[in-house]
Amino acid sequence: MYQYDEYDQAMVDARVEEFRGQVARRMAGEITEDQFKPLRLKNGLYLQLHAYMLRVAIPYGTLNGRQMRLLGDIADKYDRGYGHFTTRQNIQYNWIKLEDAPQILADLATVEMHAIQTSGNCIRNISSDHFAGAAADELVDPRPYAELLRQWSSFHPEFDYLPRKFKIAVIASDTDRAAMRLHDIGIQIVKNDAGEIGARFYVGGGMGRTPMIAPVIRDFVPALQMVSYAEACLRVYNRYGRRDNKYKARIKILVHEIGADEYRRQVEEEFAHILTLGLEPPQAEFERIAAFFADPGLESGLADGYDRSDPDFAVWADQNTAPHKQAGYKAVVISLKPAGGIPGDASADQIRLMAELAEAYSLDELRVTHTQNIVLPHVKQSDLYALWQKLDAAGLATANLDLIGDIIACPGLDYCSLANARSIPLAQKISARFASPERQRTLGELKLKISGCINACGHHHAGHIGILGVDKKGTENYQLLFGGSEAADTSLAQIVGPGFNEDGIVDAIETATEVYLKARAEGERFIDTYRRIGAAPFKEAIYG
Amino acid sequence: MAETLLRLRVDTASGAPVLSLTDFLASDNAAAVRIEPGEDARALLPHLSRIALVEVSFPAYGDGRGYSSARILREHGYKGELRATGDVLLDQLSHMKRCGFDGFAPAKPIAAEAAQQAFATWPDVYQKTVDGRSPIWAKRHGL
Amino acid sequence: MKILTGNDLASGDVVWWDGKGWSRDVNDAVDAGDSADAILAAEEAAQRVNAGYAIAATKTAEGVRPAHIKDRIRALGPTVRLDLSLRPGDPDAASRVI
Ligand code: HEM
Ligand code: SF4
């Protein structure tokens, strides 16, 4: 994992001091809320429905045991004993006091963490594949590239007041586990015909009210020009992105309105100019960063296979572990989605336990997934059973990865001031209705995603089944969508028909699963059947 | 307004009348020009040698186009004063300086000491821009 | 009636205008009538409240009920964590705000 040197540490420390000063000026009345708001947002501090909310960055979703433990301690010390892991691989605390916020940032800085640029119209925390460095199918580890971009984007002086927020994802395998093409910039690290490593740039994806899948803007940018190319992409956006309407300000709208070809032309022109300026960190800097990720300490010569005699364990191991590039290892996913639970929430004790388990069983590494779960990326297969027993005792061994119970849900109207409807109670009802593990496994992979409003923090457009909360004359109402995907087969879900109340939508989903079970062909997932037979049979069953 | 002007230059400020971009382009001896957020700073490139002052206006601090305008002018070798005017706030000063601004005319005055502190916010910087500071990656590798 | 709400600047707590100051309990909220804007301006300037706004509400036998569900949830706390709400001992609290 990456480790700060004195420069990185000094930058984060400087930020803490800057924010301490800004908070003091606000508390003393020297600046108004209007002036303070963008400053606190640049440090991840929102004013939410019940209190301030702090969003802490977990760069590319990777953290170690010490960092995770501190996240648990912060939950106890400054919040109400829990945190919420988000689809952007961050953690949010819901009950923060403004007067505590500078000290929380100072605490985070002691373990090389921060809340920099987790909100505001700047380049946000960079996300990546949660199996990076472990995945059997990756070309290289994408995180060194993500770290290079993290440093480039931190306190970038030109891009701090963009038209709108800006999200970048970096992956390095054909299996997309990071919803890469639904980001403002999605980068896939690829190899060209000459065998050189470089970056494929997708620009102009996003969710929100006008979801769009990013087109390829350049097929291959040499690795040592990636920062310059990103600089060019951002400069064109900063100059020409719309600022007259905040709902049309994302880069997806610019790329859509002028067209991918024209956007590409402008970027290439800017890129040619930027290349003359020598802005790119040298190969030696990339190598310095990459060295931190090269060897987490995997043992070689281990054999694949483990004792599966405990049937409950075997079910979990089949569902919640993924192949590892190294023989004898697995990547383990800890589900934060118990039946009837709050997706993504973990108590301080659970967070600290996961820290301890990462130290004991996963070479001191954890990942936060965009599906609001936690990954232990490097677990020896011979340790799986002991790990499972400890997880199970703490209520963290729900075997539902990628099943209907593994629901993504945004905070919704229970916490979010922008919401139209609550998301969490719906997730709870659905996961309770489908609580039977056998039933979930019979249904197979089924990605259900819930957002409490059109902003789409819960990725509803990208759900095999998506649910969108709307306001119907002051009462909560839910629209049902089918057919989305954020994997390599990216597609956008479409609204099926009129909306439902809370109970109605749970019934409608159950009906849809019955249609699927009757119609499915051998080996088809829900989404495959839906794509083959279309919406009509589902509509007919649901609406009569 | 003069008393609210902060300058990081030793020369005396240009007293030339500041023209809008359109008027400037129509004249052939004007030495000072103001560009608005939507205007293309590159239109000035053929005329850089005769310009002593470019005002980049920030009608609202949240409109960040002026940062790109400034950098573009410096990247193409503009040496005269580059002045940020309008909704220029204390917490934006250090980034503005990094993008090449060396004059600041905030609509609401900023105390010189506070400004000095703001310019010193960052012990080091991650990016190479136009302010001449050596980025962290260069220092790491003795470049 | 028209009531005023906002957050405490330092703690972020949801607060309601009770005629003299700011209370955590929505049932203390009083009708601000035509003085709503003036009260908000004065209180914000004095930093006694942050991000204040006026909303419609009704007074019922059970207390003050904001017209919009969002403010009813603000008045209670998260419906999915009643243990953290202002009515931790009341299992029906969630269904009443809907
Ligand atoms: C509770 C406070 C939150 C607020 C106020 C908030 C606000 C927003 C807004 C306004 C947008 C739409 C931006 C646009 O399209 O221009 C958005 C998008 C998004 N948010 Fe949130 N959000 C919150 C929490 C979360 C959480 C908890 C997550 C993760 C579970 C999240 C993940 C996302 C994602 C993935 C998007 C879509 C990005 C895109 O459009 O490309 N947000 N959020
Ligand atoms: S989707 Fe809407 S309701 Fe949900 S967190 Fe985002 S802004 Fe809030």
CSV table of N, CA and C and ligand atoms in Angstrom, one decimal, chain A residues 48 55 92 165 409-423 450-460 468-469, ligand 2:
chain,number,residue,atom,x,y,z
A,48,GLN,N,-26.4,18.2,6.9
A,48,GLN,CA,-27.4,17.3,6.4
A,48,GLN,C,-28.7,17.4,7.2
A,55,ARG,N,-17.6,13.3,5.3
A,55,ARG,CA,-17.3,12.2,4.3
A,55,ARG,C,-15.7,12.1,4.3
A,92,GLN,N,-19.0,7.8,5.6
A,92,GLN,CA,-19.6,9.0,6.0
A,92,GLN,C,-20.1,8.8,7.5
A,165,LYS,N,-19.0,18.9,-9.8
A,165,LYS,CA,-18.1,17.8,-9.3
A,165,LYS,C,-17.5,16.9,-10.4
A,409,ALA,N,-28.1,1.1,-1.3
A,409,ALA,CA,-29.1,2.1,-1.0
A,409,ALA,C,-28.4,3.3,-0.5
A,410,CYS,N,-28.8,4.5,-1.0
A,410,CYS,CA,-28.3,5.7,-0.6
A,410,CYS,C,-28.9,6.1,0.8
A,411,PRO,N,-28.5,7.1,1.5
A,411,PRO,CA,-29.1,7.4,2.8
A,411,PRO,C,-30.5,7.8,2.7
A,412,GLY,N,-31.0,8.4,1.6
A,412,GLY,CA,-32.4,8.7,1.4
A,412,GLY,C,-32.9,9.7,2.5
A,413,LEU,N,-34.2,9.8,2.6
A,413,LEU,CA,-34.8,10.8,3.4
A,413,LEU,C,-34.5,10.6,4.9
A,414,ASP,N,-34.0,9.5,5.3
A,414,ASP,CA,-33.6,9.3,6.7
A,414,ASP,C,-32.4,10.2,7.1
A,415,TYR,N,-31.6,10.5,6.2
A,415,TYR,CA,-30.4,11.4,6.5
A,415,TYR,C,-30.2,12.5,5.5
A,416,CYS,N,-30.7,12.4,4.3
A,416,CYS,CA,-30.3,13.4,3.3
A,416,CYS,C,-31.3,14.5,3.0
A,417,SER,N,-30.8,15.7,3.0
A,417,SER,CA,-31.7,16.8,2.8
A,417,SER,C,-32.2,17.0,1.4
A,418,LEU,N,-31.6,16.3,0.5
A,418,LEU,CA,-32.0,16.4,-0.9
A,418,LEU,C,-33.1,15.4,-1.3
A,419,ALA,N,-33.3,14.4,-0.4
A,419,ALA,CA,-34.1,13.3,-0.7
A,419,ALA,C,-35.6,13.6,-0.9
A,420,ASN,N,-36.2,12.7,-1.8
A,420,ASN,CA,-37.7,12.8,-1.9
A,420,ASN,C,-38.3,11.7,-1.1
A,421,ALA,N,-37.6,10.6,-0.9
A,421,ALA,CA,-38.2,9.4,-0.2
A,421,ALA,C,-37.1,8.7,0.5
A,422,ARG,N,-37.5,7.9,1.5
A,422,ARG,CA,-36.5,7.1,2.2
A,422,ARG,C,-36.1,5.9,1.3
A,423,SER,N,-34.8,5.6,1.4
A,423,SER,CA,-34.3,4.4,0.7
A,423,SER,C,-34.1,3.2,1.6
A,450,ILE,N,-31.0,1.3,-4.9
A,450,ILE,CA,-32.1,2.3,-4.6
A,450,ILE,C,-31.5,3.7,-4.3
A,451,SER,N,-32.1,4.7,-5.0
A,451,SER,CA,-31.8,6.1,-4.7
A,451,SER,C,-33.0,6.8,-4.2
A,452,GLY,N,-32.8,7.7,-3.3
A,452,GLY,CA,-33.9,8.5,-2.7
A,452,GLY,C,-34.3,9.7,-3.5
A,453,CYS,N,-33.5,10.0,-4.5
A,453,CYS,CA,-33.9,11.1,-5.4
A,453,CYS,C,-33.1,10.9,-6.7
A,454,ILE,N,-33.4,11.8,-7.7
A,454,ILE,CA,-32.8,11.7,-9.0
A,454,ILE,C,-31.3,11.8,-9.0
A,455,ASN,N,-30.7,12.3,-8.0
A,455,ASN,CA,-29.2,12.4,-8.0
A,455,ASN,C,-28.5,11.1,-8.1
A,456,ALA,N,-29.2,10.0,-7.8
A,456,ALA,CA,-28.7,8.7,-8.1
A,456,ALA,C,-27.5,8.2,-7.4
A,457,CYS,N,-27.4,8.7,-6.1
A,457,CYS,CA,-26.2,8.2,-5.3
A,457,CYS,C,-26.3,6.7,-5.1
A,458,GLY,N,-27.5,6.2,-5.2
A,458,GLY,CA,-27.6,4.7,-5.0
A,458,GLY,C,-27.5,4.0,-6.4
A,459,HIS,N,-27.1,4.7,-7.4
A,459,HIS,CA,-26.9,4.0,-8.7
A,459,HIS,C,-28.1,3.3,-9.3
A,460,HIS,N,-29.3,3.8,-9.1
A,460,HIS,CA,-30.5,3.1,-9.5
A,460,HIS,C,-30.5,2.8,-11.0
A,468,LEU,N,-36.2,4.3,-7.7
A,468,LEU,CA,-36.0,5.7,-7.5
A,468,LEU,C,-37.1,6.3,-6.7
A,469,GLY,N,-36.8,7.0,-5.6
A,469,GLY,CA,-37.8,7.6,-4.7
A,469,GLY,C,-38.2,8.9,-5.3
D,2,SF4,S1,-29.7,9.9,-4.2
D,2,SF4,FE1,-30.7,11.8,-3.5
D,2,SF4,S2,-31.6,11.0,-1.5
D,2,SF4,FE2,-30.0,9.6,-2.1
D,2,SF4,S3,-28.2,10.4,-1.0
D,2,SF4,FE3,-28.2,11.2,-3.1
D,2,SF4,S4,-29.0,13.1,-3.0
D,2,SF4,FE4,-29.6,12.0,-1.1
